[in-house]
PDB file of C-alpha atoms and ligand atoms in Angstrom:
ATOM      1  CA  VAL A   1     -39.277  -0.711 -32.182  1.00 45.00           C
ATOM      2  CA  ALA A   2     -35.518  -1.041 -32.553  1.00 47.00           C
ATOM      3  CA  LYS A   3     -35.142   2.688 -32.860  1.00 49.00           C
ATOM      4  CA  TYR A   4     -37.270   3.238 -29.807  1.00 54.00           C
ATOM      5  CA  ALA A   5     -35.312   0.727 -27.729  1.00 53.00           C
ATOM      6  CA  GLY A   6     -32.089   2.285 -28.961  1.00 53.00           C
ATOM      7  CA  ARG A   7     -33.088   5.749 -27.885  1.00 54.00           C
ATOM      8  CA  ASN A   8     -34.241   4.404 -24.580  1.00 56.00           C
ATOM      9  CA  ARG A   9     -30.967   2.637 -23.990  1.00 58.00           C
ATOM     10  CA  PHE A  10     -29.169   5.859 -24.759  1.00 58.00           C
ATOM     11  CA  ASN A  11     -31.285   7.684 -22.200  1.00 60.00           C
ATOM     12  CA  TYR A  12     -30.581   5.066 -19.567  1.00 62.00           C
ATOM     13  CA  PHE A  13     -26.908   5.208 -20.423  1.00 64.00           C
ATOM     14  CA  THR A  14     -26.580   8.955 -19.919  1.00 79.00           C
ATOM     15  CA  LYS A  15     -28.733   8.754 -16.803  1.00 80.00           C
ATOM     16  CA  ASP A  16     -26.399   6.067 -15.433  1.00 83.00           C
ATOM     17  CA  MET A  17     -23.390   8.196 -16.221  1.00 86.00           C
ATOM     18  CA  GLN A  18     -24.972  11.207 -14.585  1.00 86.00           C
ATOM     19  CA  GLU A  19     -25.801   9.192 -11.496  1.00 87.00           C
ATOM     20  CA  ALA A  20     -22.292   7.774 -11.350  1.00 86.00           C
ATOM     21  CA  ALA A  21     -20.772  11.248 -11.614  1.00 86.00           C
ATOM     22  CA  GLN A  22     -23.114  12.518  -8.922  1.00 88.00           C
ATOM     23  CA  ALA A  23     -22.293   9.598  -6.635  1.00 85.00           C
ATOM     24  CA  ARG A  24     -18.613  10.357  -7.041  1.00 87.00           C
ATOM     25  CA  MET A  25     -19.203  13.997  -6.179  1.00 88.00           C
ATOM     26  CA  HIS A  26     -21.073  12.981  -3.034  1.00 89.00           C
ATOM     27  CA  LEU A  27     -18.308  10.587  -2.116  1.00 90.00           C
ATOM     28  CA  ALA A  28     -15.685  13.294  -2.690  1.00 91.00           C
ATOM     29  CA  ASN A  29     -17.598  15.631  -0.388  1.00 93.00           C
ATOM     30  CA  ASP A  30     -17.812  12.951   2.283  1.00 94.00           C
ATOM     31  CA  LEU A  31     -14.123  12.271   1.829  1.00 94.00           C
ATOM     32  CA  ARG A  32     -13.368  15.921   2.473  1.00 92.00           C
ATOM     33  CA  ILE A  33     -14.698  15.748   6.036  1.00 92.00           C
ATOM     34  CA  ALA A  34     -13.729  12.153   6.828  1.00 93.00           C
ATOM     35  CA  VAL A  35     -10.320  12.894   8.387  1.00 85.00           C
ATOM     36  CA  ALA A  36     -11.669  15.557  10.752  1.00 87.00           C
ATOM     37  CA  ALA A  37     -14.725  13.416  11.525  1.00 94.00           C
ATOM     38  CA  GLY A  38     -12.490  10.530  12.579  1.00 92.00           C
ATOM     39  CA  GLN A  39     -13.964   8.061  10.081  1.00 97.00           C
ATOM     40  CA  PHE A  40     -10.651   6.553   9.017  1.00 97.00           C
ATOM     41  CA  ARG A  41      -8.764   3.804  10.731  1.00 97.00           C
ATOM     42  CA  VAL A  42      -5.462   2.215   9.930  1.00 98.00           C
ATOM     43  CA  TYR A  43      -5.375  -1.567   9.789  1.00 98.00           C
ATOM     44  CA  TYR A  44      -2.131  -3.534   9.806  1.00 98.00           C
ATOM     45  CA  GLN A  45      -1.320  -6.659   7.858  1.00 98.00           C
ATOM     46  CA  PRO A  46       1.664  -8.753   8.934  1.00 97.00           C
ATOM     47  CA  ILE A  47       4.553  -9.310   6.545  1.00 98.00           C
ATOM     48  CA  VAL A  48       5.950 -12.721   7.431  1.00 97.00           C
ATOM     49  CA  GLU A  49       9.564 -13.846   7.092  1.00 97.00           C
ATOM     50  CA  MET A  50       9.166 -17.042   5.076  1.00 97.00           C
ATOM     51  CA  SER A  51      12.175 -18.931   6.463  1.00 96.00           C
ATOM     52  CA  SER A  52      11.355 -18.363  10.143  1.00 95.00           C
ATOM     53  CA  GLY A  53       7.673 -17.461  10.249  1.00 94.00           C
ATOM     54  CA  GLN A  54       8.585 -14.393  12.270  1.00 93.00           C
ATOM     55  CA  ILE A  55       6.851 -11.071  11.913  1.00 94.00           C
ATOM     56  CA  TYR A  56       8.902  -7.909  12.155  1.00 94.00           C
ATOM     57  CA  LYS A  57       6.983  -5.879   9.633  1.00 97.00           C
ATOM     58  CA  ALA A  58       3.426  -4.852   8.815  1.00 98.00           C
ATOM     59  CA  GLU A  59       1.757  -2.868   6.056  1.00 98.00           C
ATOM     60  CA  ALA A  60      -0.493   0.027   7.046  1.00 98.00           C
ATOM     61  CA  LEU A  61      -3.788  -0.082   5.107  1.00 98.00           C
ATOM     62  CA  ILE A  62      -6.425   2.598   5.464  1.00 98.00           C
ATOM     63  CA  ARG A  63     -10.070   1.772   6.187  1.00 97.00           C
ATOM     64  CA  TRP A  64     -13.022   4.133   5.858  1.00 96.00           C
ATOM     65  CA  GLN A  65     -16.025   3.626   8.099  1.00 96.00           C
ATOM     66  CA  HIS A  66     -18.575   5.753   6.251  1.00 94.00           C
ATOM     67  CA  PRO A  67     -21.481   6.820   8.500  1.00 92.00           C
ATOM     68  CA  VAL A  68     -24.090   5.674   5.949  1.00 93.00           C
ATOM     69  CA  ARG A  69     -22.396   3.340   3.478  1.00 91.00           C
ATOM     70  CA  GLY A  70     -20.420   1.372   6.061  1.00 93.00           C
ATOM     71  CA  MET A  71     -16.950   0.206   5.089  1.00 92.00           C
ATOM     72  CA  VAL A  72     -15.805   1.739   1.805  1.00 91.00           C
ATOM     73  CA  SER A  73     -12.940  -0.071   0.118  1.00 91.00           C
ATOM     74  CA  PRO A  74      -9.675   1.807  -0.546  1.00 96.00           C
ATOM     75  CA  ALA A  75      -9.906   0.524  -4.125  1.00 93.00           C
ATOM     76  CA  GLU A  76     -12.953   2.791  -4.430  1.00 91.00           C
ATOM     77  CA  PHE A  77     -11.874   5.926  -2.577  1.00 95.00           C
ATOM     78  CA  ILE A  78      -8.075   6.078  -3.006  1.00 97.00           C
ATOM     79  CA  PRO A  79      -8.329   6.854  -6.754  1.00 95.00           C
ATOM     80  CA  LEU A  80     -10.908   9.544  -5.936  1.00 94.00           C
ATOM     81  CA  ALA A  81      -8.683  10.905  -3.192  1.00 96.00           C
ATOM     82  CA  GLU A  82      -5.841  11.063  -5.706  1.00 96.00           C
ATOM     83  CA  GLU A  83      -7.909  12.901  -8.308  1.00 94.00           C
ATOM     84  CA  THR A  84      -9.134  15.468  -5.793  1.00 93.00           C
ATOM     85  CA  GLY A  85      -5.765  15.910  -4.059  1.00 94.00           C
ATOM     86  CA  LEU A  86      -7.353  14.770  -0.783  1.00 95.00           C
ATOM     87  CA  ILE A  87      -4.824  11.942  -0.701  1.00 96.00           C
ATOM     88  CA  VAL A  88      -2.291  14.491   0.587  1.00 95.00           C
ATOM     89  CA  PRO A  89      -3.941  15.188   3.980  1.00 94.00           C
ATOM     90  CA  ILE A  90      -5.278  11.611   4.181  1.00 96.00           C
ATOM     91  CA  GLY A  91      -1.874  10.107   3.422  1.00 96.00           C
ATOM     92  CA  GLU A  92      -0.225  12.381   5.942  1.00 95.00           C
ATOM     93  CA  TRP A  93      -2.698  11.234   8.584  1.00 96.00           C
ATOM     94  CA  VAL A  94      -2.006   7.540   7.804  1.00 97.00           C
ATOM     95  CA  PHE A  95       1.735   8.142   7.960  1.00 98.00           C
ATOM     96  CA  ARG A  96       1.544   9.838  11.352  1.00 97.00           C
ATOM     97  CA  GLN A  97      -0.641   7.059  12.727  1.00 98.00           C
ATOM     98  CA  ALA A  98       1.892   4.522  11.474  1.00 98.00           C
ATOM     99  CA  VAL A  99       4.773   6.391  13.095  1.00 98.00           C
ATOM    100  CA  GLN A 100       3.046   6.437  16.498  1.00 98.00           C
ATOM    101  CA  GLN A 101       2.219   2.753  16.083  1.00 98.00           C
ATOM    102  CA  VAL A 102       5.720   1.665  15.124  1.00 98.00           C
ATOM    103  CA  VAL A 103       7.155   3.424  18.166  1.00 98.00           C
ATOM    104  CA  GLN A 104       4.822   1.393  20.384  1.00 97.00           C
ATOM    105  CA  TRP A 105       5.495  -1.899  18.615  1.00 96.00           C
ATOM    106  CA  ARG A 106       9.258  -1.362  18.677  1.00 96.00           C
ATOM    107  CA  ARG A 107       8.976  -1.043  22.446  1.00 95.00           C
ATOM    108  CA  LYS A 108       6.490  -3.853  22.886  1.00 92.00           C
ATOM    109  CA  PHE A 109       7.558  -6.460  20.333  1.00 91.00           C
ATOM    110  CA  HIS A 110      10.827  -6.028  18.582  1.00 92.00           C
ATOM    111  CA  ARG A 111      13.276  -3.176  18.387  1.00 93.00           C
ATOM    112  CA  SER A 112      13.653  -3.480  14.637  1.00 96.00           C
ATOM    113  CA  PHE A 113       9.929  -3.631  13.885  1.00 97.00           C
ATOM    114  CA  GLN A 114       8.966  -1.728  10.716  1.00 98.00           C
ATOM    115  CA  ILE A 115       5.725  -0.401   9.285  1.00 98.00           C
ATOM    116  CA  SER A 116       5.323  -0.150   5.545  1.00 98.00           C
ATOM    117  CA  VAL A 117       3.262   2.815   4.331  1.00 98.00           C
ATOM    118  CA  ASN A 118       1.819   3.367   0.851  1.00 98.00           C
ATOM    119  CA  LYS A 119       2.612   6.674  -0.782  1.00 97.00           C
ATOM    120  CA  SER A 120       0.896   7.596  -4.023  1.00 95.00           C
ATOM    121  CA  PRO A 121       2.670   9.519  -6.821  1.00 92.00           C
ATOM    122  CA  VAL A 122       0.270  12.418  -6.168  1.00 93.00           C
ATOM    123  CA  GLN A 123       1.674  12.706  -2.636  1.00 93.00           C
ATOM    124  CA  PHE A 124       5.219  12.672  -3.977  1.00 88.00           C
ATOM    125  CA  ARG A 125       4.534  15.462  -6.410  1.00 87.00           C
ATOM    126  CA  HIS A 126       2.783  17.645  -3.865  1.00 88.00           C
ATOM    127  CA  ALA A 127       4.543  19.809  -1.290  1.00 81.00           C
ATOM    128  CA  GLU A 128       3.757  18.676   2.247  1.00 79.00           C
ATOM    129  CA  SER A 129       3.702  20.838   5.336  1.00 80.00           C
ATOM    130  CA  LEU A 130       6.279  18.536   6.866  1.00 89.00           C
ATOM    131  CA  SER A 131       8.079  15.885   4.818  1.00 93.00           C
ATOM    132  CA  TRP A 132       8.294  12.331   6.149  1.00 97.00           C
ATOM    133  CA  PRO A 133      11.998  12.685   7.074  1.00 97.00           C
ATOM    134  CA  GLU A 134      11.263  15.992   8.807  1.00 97.00           C
ATOM    135  CA  TYR A 135       8.352  14.549  10.754  1.00 97.00           C
ATOM    136  CA  LEU A 136      10.398  11.540  11.860  1.00 98.00           C
ATOM    137  CA  GLU A 137      13.171  13.806  13.046  1.00 97.00           C
ATOM    138  CA  GLN A 138      10.742  16.063  14.885  1.00 97.00           C
ATOM    139  CA  GLN A 139       9.262  13.018  16.645  1.00 97.00           C
ATOM    140  CA  HIS A 140      12.716  11.534  17.365  1.00 97.00           C
ATOM    141  CA  VAL A 141      11.813   8.347  15.515  1.00 98.00           C
ATOM    142  CA  SER A 142      14.517   6.644  13.502  1.00 97.00           C
ATOM    143  CA  GLY A 143      13.889   6.533   9.759  1.00 98.00           C
ATOM    144  CA  ASP A 144      14.546   2.804   9.521  1.00 98.00           C
ATOM    145  CA  SER A 145      11.267   2.125  11.305  1.00 98.00           C
ATOM    146  CA  ILE A 146       9.391   3.053   8.128  1.00 98.00           C
ATOM    147  CA  ILE A 147       9.255   1.490   4.660  1.00 98.00           C
ATOM    148  CA  VAL A 148       7.701   3.590   1.902  1.00 98.00           C
ATOM    149  CA  GLU A 149       5.734   1.707  -0.770  1.00 98.00           C
ATOM    150  CA  ILE A 150       5.828   3.342  -4.182  1.00 95.00           C
ATOM    151  CA  THR A 151       4.793   2.181  -7.628  1.00 91.00           C
ATOM    152  CA  GLU A 152       6.983   1.611 -10.658  1.00 89.00           C
ATOM    153  CA  GLY A 153       5.384   4.521 -12.492  1.00 85.00           C
ATOM    154  CA  LEU A 154       6.842   7.024 -10.050  1.00 86.00           C
ATOM    155  CA  LEU A 155      10.400   5.947 -10.843  1.00 84.00           C
ATOM    156  CA  LEU A 156       9.853   5.658 -14.574  1.00 79.00           C
ATOM    157  CA  ASP A 157       8.649   9.219 -14.929  1.00 69.00           C
ATOM    158  CA  ALA A 158      11.401  10.245 -12.527  1.00 67.00           C
ATOM    159  CA  GLU A 159      11.047  13.999 -12.335  1.00 76.00           C
ATOM    160  CA  VAL A 160      13.925  15.824 -10.682  1.00 82.00           C
ATOM    161  CA  GLU A 161      11.830  16.873  -7.690  1.00 82.00           C
ATOM    162  CA  VAL A 162      10.610  13.330  -7.070  1.00 84.00           C
ATOM    163  CA  ASN A 163      14.171  12.069  -7.348  1.00 84.00           C
ATOM    164  CA  LYS A 164      15.405  14.537  -4.793  1.00 88.00           C
ATOM    165  CA  LYS A 165      12.583  13.638  -2.432  1.00 90.00           C
ATOM    166  CA  LEU A 166      13.390   9.933  -2.692  1.00 90.00           C
ATOM    167  CA  LEU A 167      17.054  10.598  -2.005  1.00 92.00           C
ATOM    168  CA  ARG A 168      16.133  12.520   1.141  1.00 94.00           C
ATOM    169  CA  PHE A 169      14.007   9.536   2.221  1.00 96.00           C
ATOM    170  CA  ARG A 170      17.028   7.276   1.724  1.00 95.00           C
ATOM    171  CA  ASP A 171      19.291   9.640   3.640  1.00 96.00           C
ATOM    172  CA  ALA A 172      16.854   9.555   6.548  1.00 97.00           C
ATOM    173  CA  GLY A 173      17.090   5.733   6.598  1.00 97.00           C
ATOM    174  CA  ILE A 174      13.579   5.106   5.260  1.00 98.00           C
ATOM    175  CA  GLN A 175      13.511   1.904   3.209  1.00 98.00           C
ATOM    176  CA  VAL A 176      11.903   1.736  -0.223  1.00 96.00           C
ATOM    177  CA  ALA A 177       9.597  -0.972  -1.584  1.00 97.00           C
ATOM    178  CA  ILE A 178       8.230  -1.226  -5.115  1.00 95.00           C
ATOM    179  CA  ASP A 179       4.552  -2.116  -4.752  1.00 96.00           C
ATOM    180  CA  ASP A 180       2.590  -4.241  -7.242  1.00 94.00           C
ATOM    181  CA  PHE A 181       5.824  -5.140  -9.018  1.00 94.00           C
ATOM    182  CA  GLY A 182       5.370  -6.462 -12.528  1.00 89.00           C
ATOM    183  CA  THR A 183       2.079  -4.773 -13.337  1.00 89.00           C
ATOM    184  CA  GLY A 184       3.183  -1.273 -14.225  1.00 78.00           C
ATOM    185  CA  TYR A 185       5.689  -0.957 -16.999  1.00 71.00           C
ATOM    186  CA  SER A 186       7.850  -3.241 -19.045  1.00 66.00           C
ATOM    187  CA  SER A 187      11.034  -1.233 -18.562  1.00 77.00           C
ATOM    188  CA  LEU A 188      13.368  -2.499 -15.841  1.00 83.00           C
ATOM    189  CA  SER A 189      15.991   0.213 -16.239  1.00 83.00           C
ATOM    190  CA  TYR A 190      14.846   2.116 -13.151  1.00 84.00           C
ATOM    191  CA  LEU A 191      15.893  -0.854 -10.997  1.00 87.00           C
ATOM    192  CA  LYS A 192      19.566  -0.020 -11.450  1.00 86.00           C
ATOM    193  CA  GLU A 193      19.158   3.713 -11.023  1.00 83.00           C
ATOM    194  CA  PHE A 194      17.402   3.742  -7.668  1.00 86.00           C
ATOM    195  CA  ASP A 195      18.320   2.484  -4.258  1.00 87.00           C
ATOM    196  CA  ILE A 196      15.564  -0.024  -3.614  1.00 93.00           C
ATOM    197  CA  ASP A 197      15.159  -2.414  -0.682  1.00 97.00           C
ATOM    198  CA  TYR A 198      12.147  -4.572  -1.567  1.00 97.00           C
ATOM    199  CA  LEU A 199      10.178  -5.731  -4.563  1.00 97.00           C
ATOM    200  CA  LYS A 200       6.598  -6.652  -3.747  1.00 97.00           C
ATOM    201  CA  ILE A 201       5.453  -9.230  -6.287  1.00 97.00           C
ATOM    202  CA  ASP A 202       1.912  -8.328  -7.300  1.00 96.00           C
ATOM    203  CA  GLN A 203      -0.942 -10.602  -6.250  1.00 97.00           C
ATOM    204  CA  SER A 204      -1.823 -11.309  -9.868  1.00 97.00           C
ATOM    205  CA  PHE A 205       1.346 -13.449 -10.174  1.00 97.00           C
ATOM    206  CA  VAL A 206       0.663 -15.255  -6.894  1.00 98.00           C
ATOM    207  CA  ARG A 207      -3.045 -15.970  -7.344  1.00 97.00           C
ATOM    208  CA  ASN A 208      -2.758 -18.909  -9.760  1.00 95.00           C
ATOM    209  CA  LEU A 209       0.634 -20.143  -8.653  1.00 97.00           C
ATOM    210  CA  GLY A 210       1.099 -23.877  -9.109  1.00 95.00           C
ATOM    211  CA  PRO A 211       3.857 -26.320 -10.052  1.00 95.00           C
ATOM    212  CA  GLY A 212       4.884 -25.838 -13.670  1.00 96.00           C
ATOM    213  CA  THR A 213       2.854 -22.658 -14.229  1.00 97.00           C
ATOM    214  CA  SER A 214       4.224 -19.644 -16.055  1.00 97.00           C
ATOM    215  CA  ASP A 215       3.363 -17.584 -12.970  1.00 97.00           C
ATOM    216  CA  LEU A 216       5.796 -19.724 -10.980  1.00 98.00           C
ATOM    217  CA  ALA A 217       8.481 -19.190 -13.648  1.00 98.00           C
ATOM    218  CA  LEU A 218       7.900 -15.432 -13.409  1.00 97.00           C
ATOM    219  CA  CYS A 219       8.045 -15.407  -9.601  1.00 98.00           C
ATOM    220  CA  GLU A 220      11.256 -17.459  -9.627  1.00 98.00           C
ATOM    221  CA  ALA A 221      12.827 -15.147 -12.203  1.00 97.00           C
ATOM    222  CA  ILE A 222      11.791 -12.022 -10.268  1.00 96.00           C
ATOM    223  CA  ILE A 223      13.287 -13.461  -7.063  1.00 98.00           C
ATOM    224  CA  VAL A 224      16.608 -14.352  -8.735  1.00 98.00           C
ATOM    225  CA  MET A 225      16.822 -10.946 -10.407  1.00 96.00           C
ATOM    226  CA  ALA A 226      15.933  -9.095  -7.205  1.00 96.00           C
ATOM    227  CA  HIS A 227      18.543 -10.962  -5.167  1.00 97.00           C
ATOM    228  CA  LYS A 228      21.243 -10.320  -7.758  1.00 96.00           C
ATOM    229  CA  LEU A 229      20.417  -6.630  -7.539  1.00 95.00           C
ATOM    230  CA  GLY A 230      20.499  -6.758  -3.739  1.00 96.00           C
ATOM    231  CA  PHE A 231      16.763  -6.434  -3.075  1.00 97.00           C
ATOM    232  CA  LYS A 232      14.557  -8.569  -0.847  1.00 98.00           C
ATOM    233  CA  VAL A 233      11.271  -9.917  -2.162  1.00 98.00           C
ATOM    234  CA  ILE A 234       7.817  -9.747  -0.573  1.00 98.00           C
ATOM    235  CA  ALA A 235       5.060 -11.826  -2.191  1.00 98.00           C
ATOM    236  CA  GLU A 236       1.600 -10.252  -1.951  1.00 98.00           C
ATOM    237  CA  GLY A 237      -1.719 -12.066  -1.775  1.00 98.00           C
ATOM    238  CA  VAL A 238      -0.473 -15.397  -0.395  1.00 98.00           C
ATOM    239  CA  GLU A 239      -3.660 -17.307   0.402  1.00 98.00           C
ATOM    240  CA  THR A 240      -2.739 -21.001   0.297  1.00 97.00           C
ATOM    241  CA  SER A 241       0.001 -23.155   1.758  1.00 97.00           C
ATOM    242  CA  THR A 242       0.829 -24.346  -1.782  1.00 97.00           C
ATOM    243  CA  GLN A 243       1.597 -20.773  -2.793  1.00 98.00           C
ATOM    244  CA  HIS A 244       3.652 -20.357   0.368  1.00 98.00           C
ATOM    245  CA  GLU A 245       5.628 -23.572  -0.234  1.00 98.00           C
ATOM    246  CA  LEU A 246       6.398 -22.752  -3.871  1.00 98.00           C
ATOM    247  CA  LEU A 247       7.496 -19.205  -3.048  1.00 98.00           C
ATOM    248  CA  ALA A 248       9.582 -20.300  -0.067  1.00 98.00           C
ATOM    249  CA  ALA A 249      11.275 -22.955  -2.220  1.00 98.00           C
ATOM    250  CA  ALA A 250      12.031 -20.247  -4.789  1.00 98.00           C
ATOM    251  CA  GLY A 251      13.833 -18.260  -2.096  1.00 98.00           C
ATOM    252  CA  CYS A 252      11.191 -15.579  -1.558  1.00 98.00           C
ATOM    253  CA  ASP A 253      12.081 -13.608   1.579  1.00 98.00           C
ATOM    254  CA  TYR A 254       8.677 -12.467   2.860  1.00 98.00           C
ATOM    255  CA  GLY A 255       5.012 -13.230   2.352  1.00 98.00           C
ATOM    256  CA  GLN A 256       1.902 -11.185   2.950  1.00 98.00           C
ATOM    257  CA  GLY A 257      -1.640 -12.469   2.566  1.00 98.00           C
ATOM    258  CA  TYR A 258      -4.751 -14.014   4.053  1.00 98.00           C
ATOM    259  CA  LEU A 259      -2.892 -17.303   4.679  1.00 97.00           C
ATOM    260  CA  TYR A 260      -0.998 -15.569   7.484  1.00 96.00           C
ATOM    261  CA  SER A 261      -3.533 -12.910   8.429  1.00 96.00           C
ATOM    262  CA  ARG A 262      -5.973 -10.360   7.074  1.00 96.00           C
ATOM    263  CA  PRO A 263      -5.282  -6.695   7.794  1.00 97.00           C
ATOM    264  CA  LEU A 264      -6.229  -6.139  11.452  1.00 97.00           C
ATOM    265  CA  PRO A 265      -7.066  -3.215  13.711  1.00 97.00           C
ATOM    266  CA  PRO A 266      -4.038  -2.510  15.933  1.00 97.00           C
ATOM    267  CA  GLU A 267      -5.560  -4.007  19.112  1.00 96.00           C
ATOM    268  CA  GLU A 268      -6.308  -7.252  17.312  1.00 96.00           C
ATOM    269  CA  PHE A 269      -2.923  -7.258  15.616  1.00 96.00           C
ATOM    270  CA  GLU A 270      -1.356  -7.153  19.076  1.00 95.00           C
ATOM    271  CA  ARG A 271      -3.599  -9.893  20.443  1.00 92.00           C
ATOM    272  CA  GLN A 272      -3.130 -12.268  17.535  1.00 86.00           C
ATOM    273  CA  LEU A 273       0.529 -11.711  16.999  1.00 78.00           C
ATOM    274  CA  ALA A 274       1.915 -11.292  20.491  1.00 77.00           C
ATOM    275  CA  GLY A 275       2.998 -14.933  20.444  1.00 66.00           C
ATOM    276  CA  LYS A 276       4.716 -14.786  17.073  1.00 64.00           C
ATOM    277  CA  LEU A 277       6.742 -11.626  17.464  1.00 54.00           C
TER     278      LEU A 277
HETATM  279  P1  LIG B 301      -1.675  -2.545  -1.902  1.00 71.09           P
HETATM  280  O1  LIG B 301      -0.769  -1.533  -1.318  1.00 71.09           O
HETATM  281  O2  LIG B 301      -1.121  -3.390  -2.987  1.00 71.09           O
HETATM  282  O3  LIG B 301      -2.169  -3.403  -0.659  1.00 71.09           O
HETATM  283  C1  LIG B 301      -2.433  -4.769  -0.702  1.00 71.09           C
HETATM  284  C2  LIG B 301      -3.908  -5.048  -0.839  1.00 71.09           C
HETATM  285  O4  LIG B 301      -4.129  -6.456  -0.950  1.00 71.09           O
HETATM  286  C3  LIG B 301      -4.742  -4.603   0.360  1.00 71.09           C
HETATM  287  O5  LIG B 301      -6.008  -4.185  -0.132  1.00 71.09           O
HETATM  288  C4  LIG B 301      -4.879  -5.901   1.158  1.00 71.09           C
HETATM  289  O6  LIG B 301      -5.981  -5.908   2.038  1.00 71.09           O
HETATM  290  C5  LIG B 301      -5.041  -6.885   0.032  1.00 71.09           C
HETATM  291  N1  LIG B 301      -4.653  -8.249   0.411  1.00 71.09           N
HETATM  292  C6  LIG B 301      -3.757  -8.647   1.331  1.00 71.09           C
HETATM  293  N2  LIG B 301      -3.634  -9.984   1.370  1.00 71.09           N
HETATM  294  C7  LIG B 301      -4.490 -10.465   0.442  1.00 71.09           C
HETATM  295  C8  LIG B 301      -4.829 -11.805   0.002  1.00 71.09           C
HETATM  296  O7  LIG B 301      -4.293 -12.799   0.474  1.00 71.09           O
HETATM  297  N3  LIG B 301      -5.757 -11.888  -0.991  1.00 71.09           N
HETATM  298  C9  LIG B 301      -6.342 -10.794  -1.543  1.00 71.09           C
HETATM  299  N4  LIG B 301      -7.249 -11.001  -2.499  1.00 71.09           N
HETATM  300  N5  LIG B 301      -6.045  -9.532  -1.157  1.00 71.09           N
HETATM  301  C10 LIG B 301      -5.134  -9.382  -0.175  1.00 71.09           C
HETATM  302  P2  LIG B 301      -6.742  -2.893   0.419  1.00 71.09           P
HETATM  303  O8  LIG B 301      -6.478  -2.745   1.876  1.00 71.09           O
HETATM  304  O9  LIG B 301      -8.156  -2.968  -0.048  1.00 71.09           O
HETATM  305  O10 LIG B 301      -6.007  -1.706  -0.320  1.00 71.09           O
HETATM  306  C11 LIG B 301      -6.059  -1.574  -1.723  1.00 71.09           C
HETATM  307  C12 LIG B 301      -5.051  -0.583  -2.220  1.00 71.09           C
HETATM  308  O11 LIG B 301      -5.384   0.736  -1.768  1.00 71.09           O
HETATM  309  C13 LIG B 301      -3.639  -0.824  -1.737  1.00 71.09           C
HETATM  310  O12 LIG B 301      -3.017  -1.844  -2.479  1.00 71.09           O
HETATM  311  C14 LIG B 301      -3.020   0.549  -1.930  1.00 71.09           C
HETATM  312  O13 LIG B 301      -2.659   0.724  -3.275  1.00 71.09           O
HETATM  313  C15 LIG B 301      -4.191   1.465  -1.612  1.00 71.09           C
HETATM  314  N6  LIG B 301      -4.051   1.947  -0.224  1.00 71.09           N
HETATM  315  C16 LIG B 301      -4.462   1.373   0.943  1.00 71.09           C
HETATM  316  N7  LIG B 301      -4.141   2.154   2.003  1.00 71.09           N
HETATM  317  C17 LIG B 301      -3.489   3.229   1.494  1.00 71.09           C
HETATM  318  C18 LIG B 301      -2.901   4.418   2.093  1.00 71.09           C
HETATM  319  O14 LIG B 301      -2.856   4.606   3.314  1.00 71.09           O
HETATM  320  N8  LIG B 301      -2.330   5.325   1.232  1.00 71.09           N
HETATM  321  C19 LIG B 301      -2.325   5.130  -0.123  1.00 71.09           C
HETATM  322  N9  LIG B 301      -1.745   6.078  -0.888  1.00 71.09           N
HETATM  323  N10 LIG B 301      -2.855   4.041  -0.701  1.00 71.09           N
HETATM  324  C20 LIG B 301      -3.438   3.102   0.093  1.00 71.09           C
HETATM  325 MG1  LIG B 302       1.085  -1.540  -0.652  1.00 71.09          MG
HETATM  326 MG1  LIG B 303       0.612  -4.123  -3.413  1.00 71.09          MG
HETATM  327 MG1  LIG B 304      -1.983  -3.901  -4.997  1.00 71.09          MG
END
């Protein structure tokens, strides 16, 4: 009986794996047409200045309205888009949307408004038809309207080509944020070698924040270190006023999270935030 059950389990296991692989292939195919089919949207989540409550920045976050599956989470399709290289055209589309949006919001809300855009290492290592600095110049949009969010891994591996690209971003006035700070690598040496503007403290340090917790000690230490190095700090995943209070008391510059607002479609972002900008 045991042997039989074992063999059966094995069969189910491979069948599951096969189905999973097939599902991914289907999803990759759907992903291939999604840009042209207009299934993506860019949502915007406010980044709030903790001392004043003012909002001069927002992060662009892609959303996929799949015709059959409904909303597919970026956590599910971004890794697939990276593996298939589709992140290059998708990322370019998000960036261009964000540029058009920031132009509008600079006119409408605040002349120093900025939109923060995620850029995966795959995008950095791939040649684009038009680089971000080139596109901004072509559109007559000043580089300081965009923040690029990169991960620690990109700077640690630091290939020459990636380095050069980042320097051109800096020259164009684009600001640089390290996303998910604290989760990637233990080495901090890249922090002194690159011109960085923001550290985004990962949500995993914010989630269980409370008085006397080791997470609070880590956040405080990150904030002190960042300020000494001349960076500003953005805390991700702020959901409660306790988290907000503790981070603000620790000198954290900006907060982002459901406490302030979920990511919103642009029309709703304008409606909800018109009063606070
Ligand atoms: P991320 O860049 O770290 O973005 C922050 C994520 O945290 C977003 O998830 C956001 O919706 C979520 N979030 C914000 N506030 C809270 C909160 O208070 N609580 C919790 N639990 N979550 C919160 P989202 O939109 O699902 O995106 C997931 C990841 O997908 C992003 O993480 C980013 O790595 C990637 N991604 C999203 N859009 C793009 C894009 O346009 N290009 C690239 N390359 N990656 C993207
Ligand atoms: Mg991000
Ligand atoms: Mg993040
Ligand atoms: Mg994250």
